[in-house]
Amino acid sequence: MTEQLIITDLEIGKGKAAVKGALITTRYSGRLADGTQFDASDAFQCVIGTGRVIKGWDQGIIGMNVGGKRQLSVPAHLAYGGRQMGDRIPANSDLFFDIELLEVLTRDD
């Protein structure tokens, strides 16, 4: 099990940066440690940095730029902790995400 969030930039984006409170759109896939994919989306939207998604996303996407691709290795305590999520994510699971940031919208837009 990982103890801390590991952020790996695969491609640095040149667009707008994700900031706390922004509405972001991502393309992502999520895997368990054994490689089993538990989720994927081509256009997932969320408000980042405000507790609406797992802590690993809130911490791992802030500062990412539109057009960027990033891998996040999220330890269980920054994901769902001791909670099992449906039949796809067992309790105490480290999660691994491939994320592409497609859009960032802030109050200024």
CSV table of N, CA and C in Angstrom, one decimal:
chain,number,residue,atom,x,y,z
A,1,MET,N,0.8,-1.2,0.0
A,1,MET,CA,0.0,0.0,0.0
A,1,MET,C,0.9,1.3,0.0
A,2,THR,N,0.5,2.2,-0.8
A,2,THR,CA,1.2,3.5,-0.8
A,2,THR,C,0.7,4.3,0.4
A,3,GLU,N,1.6,5.2,0.8
A,3,GLU,CA,1.3,6.1,2.0
A,3,GLU,C,1.0,7.5,1.5
A,4,GLN,N,1.5,7.9,0.4
A,4,GLN,CA,1.3,9.3,0.0
A,4,GLN,C,0.8,9.3,-1.5
A,5,LEU,N,0.2,10.4,-1.9
A,5,LEU,CA,-0.2,10.6,-3.2
A,5,LEU,C,1.0,10.8,-4.1
A,6,ILE,N,1.0,10.0,-5.2
A,6,ILE,CA,2.1,10.1,-6.2
A,6,ILE,C,1.5,10.7,-7.5
A,7,ILE,N,2.0,11.8,-7.9
A,7,ILE,CA,1.6,12.5,-9.1
A,7,ILE,C,2.7,12.4,-10.2
A,8,THR,N,2.3,11.8,-11.3
A,8,THR,CA,3.3,11.7,-12.4
A,8,THR,C,2.7,12.4,-13.7
A,9,ASP,N,3.3,13.5,-14.1
A,9,ASP,CA,2.9,14.2,-15.3
A,9,ASP,C,3.4,13.4,-16.5
A,10,LEU,N,2.5,13.0,-17.4
A,10,LEU,CA,2.9,12.3,-18.6
A,10,LEU,C,3.0,13.3,-19.8
A,11,GLU,N,2.2,14.4,-19.7
A,11,GLU,CA,2.2,15.4,-20.7
A,11,GLU,C,1.8,16.7,-20.0
A,12,ILE,N,2.6,17.8,-20.1
A,12,ILE,CA,2.3,19.0,-19.5
A,12,ILE,C,1.3,19.8,-20.4
A,13,GLY,N,0.2,20.2,-19.9
A,13,GLY,CA,-0.8,21.0,-20.7
A,13,GLY,C,-0.3,22.4,-20.8
A,14,LYS,N,-0.9,23.1,-21.8
A,14,LYS,CA,-0.5,24.5,-22.1
A,14,LYS,C,-1.7,25.4,-21.8
A,15,GLY,N,-2.9,24.8,-21.4
A,15,GLY,CA,-4.1,25.6,-21.2
A,15,GLY,C,-4.2,26.1,-19.8
A,16,LYS,N,-5.4,26.5,-19.5
A,16,LYS,CA,-5.7,27.1,-18.2
A,16,LYS,C,-5.5,26.0,-17.0
A,17,ALA,N,-5.0,26.5,-15.9
A,17,ALA,CA,-4.7,25.6,-14.8
A,17,ALA,C,-5.9,25.4,-13.9
A,18,ALA,N,-6.1,24.2,-13.4
A,18,ALA,CA,-7.1,23.8,-12.5
A,18,ALA,C,-6.8,24.5,-11.1
A,19,VAL,N,-7.8,25.2,-10.6
A,19,VAL,CA,-7.7,25.9,-9.3
A,19,VAL,C,-8.9,25.5,-8.4
A,20,LYS,N,-8.7,25.7,-7.1
A,20,LYS,CA,-9.8,25.3,-6.2
A,20,LYS,C,-11.1,26.0,-6.6
A,21,GLY,N,-12.1,25.2,-6.6
A,21,GLY,CA,-13.5,25.8,-6.9
A,21,GLY,C,-13.8,25.8,-8.4
A,22,ALA,N,-12.9,25.4,-9.3
A,22,ALA,CA,-13.1,25.4,-10.7
A,22,ALA,C,-14.0,24.2,-11.1
A,23,LEU,N,-14.8,24.3,-12.1
A,23,LEU,CA,-15.5,23.2,-12.7
A,23,LEU,C,-14.6,22.6,-13.8
A,24,ILE,N,-14.2,21.4,-13.6
A,24,ILE,CA,-13.3,20.8,-14.6
A,24,ILE,C,-14.0,19.6,-15.3
A,25,THR,N,-13.5,19.4,-16.5
A,25,THR,CA,-13.9,18.2,-17.3
A,25,THR,C,-12.7,17.4,-17.6
A,26,THR,N,-12.8,16.1,-17.4
A,26,THR,CA,-11.7,15.2,-17.6
A,26,THR,C,-12.1,14.0,-18.4
A,27,ARG,N,-11.1,13.3,-19.0
A,27,ARG,CA,-11.2,12.0,-19.5
A,27,ARG,C,-10.3,11.2,-18.6
A,28,TYR,N,-10.9,10.1,-18.0
A,28,TYR,CA,-10.1,9.3,-17.1
A,28,TYR,C,-10.4,7.8,-17.1
A,29,SER,N,-9.5,7.0,-16.5
A,29,SER,CA,-9.8,5.7,-16.2
A,29,SER,C,-9.2,5.4,-14.8
A,30,GLY,N,-9.9,4.5,-14.1
A,30,GLY,CA,-9.4,4.2,-12.7
A,30,GLY,C,-9.2,2.7,-12.6
A,31,ARG,N,-8.1,2.3,-12.0
A,31,ARG,CA,-7.7,0.9,-11.8
A,31,ARG,C,-7.4,0.6,-10.3
A,32,LEU,N,-7.6,-0.6,-10.0
A,32,LEU,CA,-7.1,-1.1,-8.7
A,32,LEU,C,-5.7,-1.5,-8.8
A,33,ALA,N,-5.0,-1.9,-7.7
A,33,ALA,CA,-3.6,-2.3,-7.7
A,33,ALA,C,-3.4,-3.5,-8.6
A,34,ASP,N,-4.3,-4.4,-8.7
A,34,ASP,CA,-4.1,-5.6,-9.5
A,34,ASP,C,-4.4,-5.3,-11.0
A,35,GLY,N,-4.7,-4.0,-11.4
A,35,GLY,CA,-4.9,-3.7,-12.8
A,35,GLY,C,-6.3,-3.7,-13.2
A,36,THR,N,-7.2,-4.2,-12.4
A,36,THR,CA,-8.7,-4.2,-12.7
A,36,THR,C,-9.2,-2.8,-12.9
A,37,GLN,N,-9.8,-2.5,-14.0
A,37,GLN,CA,-10.4,-1.2,-14.2
A,37,GLN,C,-11.8,-1.2,-13.5
A,38,PHE,N,-12.0,-0.2,-12.7
A,38,PHE,CA,-13.3,-0.1,-12.0
A,38,PHE,C,-14.2,1.1,-12.5
A,39,ASP,N,-13.6,2.0,-13.3
A,39,ASP,CA,-14.4,3.1,-13.8
A,39,ASP,C,-13.6,3.8,-14.9
A,40,ALA,N,-14.4,4.5,-15.8
A,40,ALA,CA,-13.8,5.3,-16.9
A,40,ALA,C,-14.8,6.3,-17.4
A,41,SER,N,-14.4,7.4,-17.9
A,41,SER,CA,-15.3,8.4,-18.4
A,41,SER,C,-14.6,9.2,-19.5
A,42,ASP,N,-15.3,9.6,-20.5
A,42,ASP,CA,-14.7,10.5,-21.5
A,42,ASP,C,-15.1,11.9,-21.3
A,43,ALA,N,-15.9,12.2,-20.3
A,43,ALA,CA,-16.3,13.6,-20.1
A,43,ALA,C,-16.9,13.8,-18.6
A,44,PHE,N,-16.0,13.5,-17.7
A,44,PHE,CA,-16.4,13.6,-16.3
A,44,PHE,C,-16.2,15.0,-15.8
A,45,GLN,N,-17.3,15.6,-15.2
A,45,GLN,CA,-17.2,16.9,-14.7
A,45,GLN,C,-17.3,16.9,-13.2
A,46,CYS,N,-16.6,17.8,-12.5
A,46,CYS,CA,-16.7,18.0,-11.1
A,46,CYS,C,-16.1,19.3,-10.7
A,47,VAL,N,-16.5,19.8,-9.5
A,47,VAL,CA,-15.8,21.0,-8.9
A,47,VAL,C,-14.7,20.4,-8.1
A,48,ILE,N,-13.5,21.0,-8.4
A,48,ILE,CA,-12.2,20.5,-7.8
A,48,ILE,C,-11.8,21.3,-6.5
A,49,GLY,N,-11.2,20.6,-5.6
A,49,GLY,CA,-10.7,21.3,-4.4
A,49,GLY,C,-11.7,21.6,-3.3
A,50,THR,N,-12.9,21.1,-3.4
A,50,THR,CA,-14.0,21.4,-2.4
A,50,THR,C,-14.6,20.2,-1.8
A,51,GLY,N,-14.0,19.0,-1.9
A,51,GLY,CA,-14.5,17.9,-1.2
A,51,GLY,C,-15.6,17.1,-1.9
A,52,ARG,N,-15.8,17.4,-3.2
A,52,ARG,CA,-16.8,16.8,-4.0
A,52,ARG,C,-16.4,15.5,-4.6
A,53,VAL,N,-15.1,15.3,-4.7
A,53,VAL,CA,-14.5,14.0,-5.1
A,53,VAL,C,-13.5,13.6,-4.1
A,54,ILE,N,-12.8,12.4,-4.3
A,54,ILE,CA,-11.9,11.9,-3.3
A,54,ILE,C,-10.7,12.9,-3.1
A,55,LYS,N,-10.1,12.9,-1.9
A,55,LYS,CA,-9.1,13.8,-1.6
A,55,LYS,C,-7.9,13.7,-2.6
A,56,GLY,N,-7.6,12.5,-3.1
A,56,GLY,CA,-6.5,12.2,-4.0
A,56,GLY,C,-6.7,13.0,-5.3
A,57,TRP,N,-8.0,13.2,-5.7
A,57,TRP,CA,-8.3,14.0,-6.9
A,57,TRP,C,-8.2,15.5,-6.6
A,58,ASP,N,-8.7,15.9,-5.4
A,58,ASP,CA,-8.7,17.3,-5.0
A,58,ASP,C,-7.2,17.8,-4.9
A,59,GLN,N,-6.3,16.9,-4.4
A,59,GLN,CA,-4.9,17.3,-4.3
A,59,GLN,C,-4.1,17.1,-5.6
A,60,GLY,N,-4.5,16.1,-6.3
A,60,GLY,CA,-3.7,15.7,-7.5
A,60,GLY,C,-4.0,16.4,-8.8
A,61,ILE,N,-5.1,17.1,-8.8
A,61,ILE,CA,-5.5,17.8,-10.1
A,61,ILE,C,-5.2,19.3,-10.0
A,62,ILE,N,-5.3,19.9,-8.8
A,62,ILE,CA,-5.0,21.3,-8.6
A,62,ILE,C,-3.6,21.6,-9.3
A,63,GLY,N,-3.6,22.6,-10.1
A,63,GLY,CA,-2.3,23.0,-10.8
A,63,GLY,C,-2.1,22.4,-12.1
A,64,MET,N,-2.9,21.4,-12.4
A,64,MET,CA,-2.8,20.7,-13.7
A,64,MET,C,-3.4,21.6,-14.8
A,65,ASN,N,-2.7,21.6,-16.0
A,65,ASN,CA,-3.2,22.5,-17.1
A,65,ASN,C,-4.0,21.8,-18.1
A,66,VAL,N,-5.0,22.5,-18.7
A,66,VAL,CA,-5.8,21.9,-19.8
A,66,VAL,C,-4.8,21.3,-20.9
A,67,GLY,N,-5.1,20.1,-21.3
A,67,GLY,CA,-4.3,19.5,-22.3
A,67,GLY,C,-3.3,18.5,-21.7
A,68,GLY,N,-3.1,18.6,-20.4
A,68,GLY,CA,-2.2,17.8,-19.7
A,68,GLY,C,-2.7,16.4,-19.4
A,69,LYS,N,-1.8,15.5,-19.3
A,69,LYS,CA,-2.1,14.1,-18.9
A,69,LYS,C,-1.3,13.7,-17.7
A,70,ARG,N,-2.0,13.1,-16.7
A,70,ARG,CA,-1.3,12.8,-15.4
A,70,ARG,C,-1.8,11.5,-14.9
A,71,GLN,N,-0.9,10.8,-14.2
A,71,GLN,CA,-1.2,9.6,-13.5
A,71,GLN,C,-1.2,9.9,-12.0
A,72,LEU,N,-2.2,9.5,-11.3
A,72,LEU,CA,-2.3,9.6,-9.9
A,72,LEU,C,-2.3,8.2,-9.2
A,73,SER,N,-1.4,8.0,-8.3
A,73,SER,CA,-1.4,6.8,-7.4
A,73,SER,C,-2.0,7.3,-6.1
A,74,VAL,N,-3.2,6.9,-5.8
A,74,VAL,CA,-3.9,7.5,-4.6
A,74,VAL,C,-4.0,6.4,-3.5
A,75,PRO,N,-3.3,6.7,-2.4
A,75,PRO,CA,-3.4,5.7,-1.3
A,75,PRO,C,-4.9,5.7,-0.7
A,76,ALA,N,-5.2,4.5,-0.1
A,76,ALA,CA,-6.6,4.3,0.3
A,76,ALA,C,-7.1,5.4,1.2
A,77,HIS,N,-6.3,6.0,2.1
A,77,HIS,CA,-6.8,7.0,3.0
A,77,HIS,C,-7.1,8.3,2.3
A,78,LEU,N,-6.6,8.5,1.0
A,78,LEU,CA,-7.0,9.7,0.2
A,78,LEU,C,-8.1,9.3,-0.8
A,79,ALA,N,-8.5,8.1,-0.7
A,79,ALA,CA,-9.6,7.6,-1.6
A,79,ALA,C,-10.9,7.4,-0.8
A,80,TYR,N,-11.2,6.1,-0.6
A,80,TYR,CA,-12.5,5.8,0.1
A,80,TYR,C,-12.2,5.2,1.5
A,81,GLY,N,-10.9,5.1,1.9
A,81,GLY,CA,-10.5,4.6,3.2
A,81,GLY,C,-11.1,3.2,3.4
A,82,GLY,N,-11.7,3.0,4.6
A,82,GLY,CA,-12.3,1.7,4.9
A,82,GLY,C,-13.6,1.4,4.3
A,83,ARG,N,-14.1,2.3,3.5
A,83,ARG,CA,-15.5,2.0,2.9
A,83,ARG,C,-15.3,1.3,1.6
A,84,GLN,N,-16.1,0.3,1.4
A,84,GLN,CA,-16.2,-0.4,0.1
A,84,GLN,C,-17.2,0.4,-0.7
A,85,MET,N,-16.8,0.6,-2.0
A,85,MET,CA,-17.7,1.3,-2.9
A,85,MET,C,-18.3,0.4,-3.9
A,86,GLY,N,-19.6,0.0,-3.7
A,86,GLY,CA,-20.3,-0.9,-4.6
A,86,GLY,C,-19.6,-2.3,-4.6
A,87,ASP,N,-19.6,-2.9,-5.7
A,87,ASP,CA,-19.0,-4.2,-5.9
A,87,ASP,C,-17.6,-4.1,-6.6
A,88,ARG,N,-17.2,-2.9,-7.0
A,88,ARG,CA,-16.0,-2.7,-7.8
A,88,ARG,C,-14.8,-2.3,-7.0
A,89,ILE,N,-15.0,-1.6,-5.9
A,89,ILE,CA,-13.8,-1.1,-5.1
A,89,ILE,C,-13.9,-1.6,-3.7
A,90,PRO,N,-13.0,-2.5,-3.4
A,90,PRO,CA,-13.0,-3.1,-2.0
A,90,PRO,C,-12.5,-2.0,-1.0
A,91,ALA,N,-12.9,-2.2,0.3
A,91,ALA,CA,-12.4,-1.3,1.3
A,91,ALA,C,-10.9,-1.3,1.4
A,92,ASN,N,-10.3,-0.2,1.8
A,92,ASN,CA,-8.8,0.0,1.9
A,92,ASN,C,-8.1,-0.2,0.6
A,93,SER,N,-8.6,0.2,-0.5
A,93,SER,CA,-8.0,0.0,-1.8
A,93,SER,C,-7.2,1.3,-2.2
A,94,ASP,N,-5.9,1.1,-2.6
A,94,ASP,CA,-5.2,2.1,-3.3
A,94,ASP,C,-5.8,2.2,-4.7
A,95,LEU,N,-5.9,3.4,-5.3
A,95,LEU,CA,-6.5,3.6,-6.6
A,95,LEU,C,-5.5,4.3,-7.5
A,96,PHE,N,-5.6,3.9,-8.8
A,96,PHE,CA,-4.6,4.4,-9.8
A,96,PHE,C,-5.5,5.0,-10.9
A,97,PHE,N,-5.2,6.3,-11.3
A,97,PHE,CA,-5.9,7.0,-12.3
A,97,PHE,C,-5.0,7.5,-13.4
A,98,ASP,N,-5.5,7.4,-14.7
A,98,ASP,CA,-4.9,8.1,-15.8
A,98,ASP,C,-5.9,9.2,-16.1
A,99,ILE,N,-5.5,10.5,-16.1
A,99,ILE,CA,-6.4,11.6,-16.3
A,99,ILE,C,-5.9,12.5,-17.3
A,100,GLU,N,-6.8,13.0,-18.2
A,100,GLU,CA,-6.5,14.0,-19.2
A,100,GLU,C,-7.4,15.2,-18.8
A,101,LEU,N,-6.9,16.4,-18.6
A,101,LEU,CA,-7.7,17.5,-18.3
A,101,LEU,C,-8.2,18.2,-19.6
A,102,LEU,N,-9.5,18.2,-19.8
A,102,LEU,CA,-10.1,18.7,-21.0
A,102,LEU,C,-10.5,20.2,-21.0
A,103,GLU,N,-11.0,20.6,-19.8
A,103,GLU,CA,-11.5,22.0,-19.7
A,103,GLU,C,-11.5,22.4,-18.2
A,104,VAL,N,-11.3,23.7,-18.0
A,104,VAL,CA,-11.3,24.3,-16.7
A,104,VAL,C,-12.2,25.6,-16.8
A,105,LEU,N,-13.3,25.6,-16.0
A,105,LEU,CA,-14.1,26.8,-16.0
A,105,LEU,C,-14.1,27.4,-14.6
A,106,THR,N,-13.8,28.7,-14.5
A,106,THR,CA,-13.9,29.4,-13.2
A,106,THR,C,-14.9,30.5,-13.3
A,107,ARG,N,-15.2,31.1,-12.1
A,107,ARG,CA,-16.2,32.2,-12.1
A,107,ARG,C,-15.9,33.3,-13.0
A,108,ASP,N,-14.6,33.5,-13.4
A,108,ASP,CA,-14.2,34.5,-14.4
A,108,ASP,C,-14.7,34.3,-15.8
A,109,ASP,N,-15.0,33.0,-16.1
A,109,ASP,CA,-15.4,32.6,-17.5
A,109,ASP,C,-16.8,33.0,-17.8
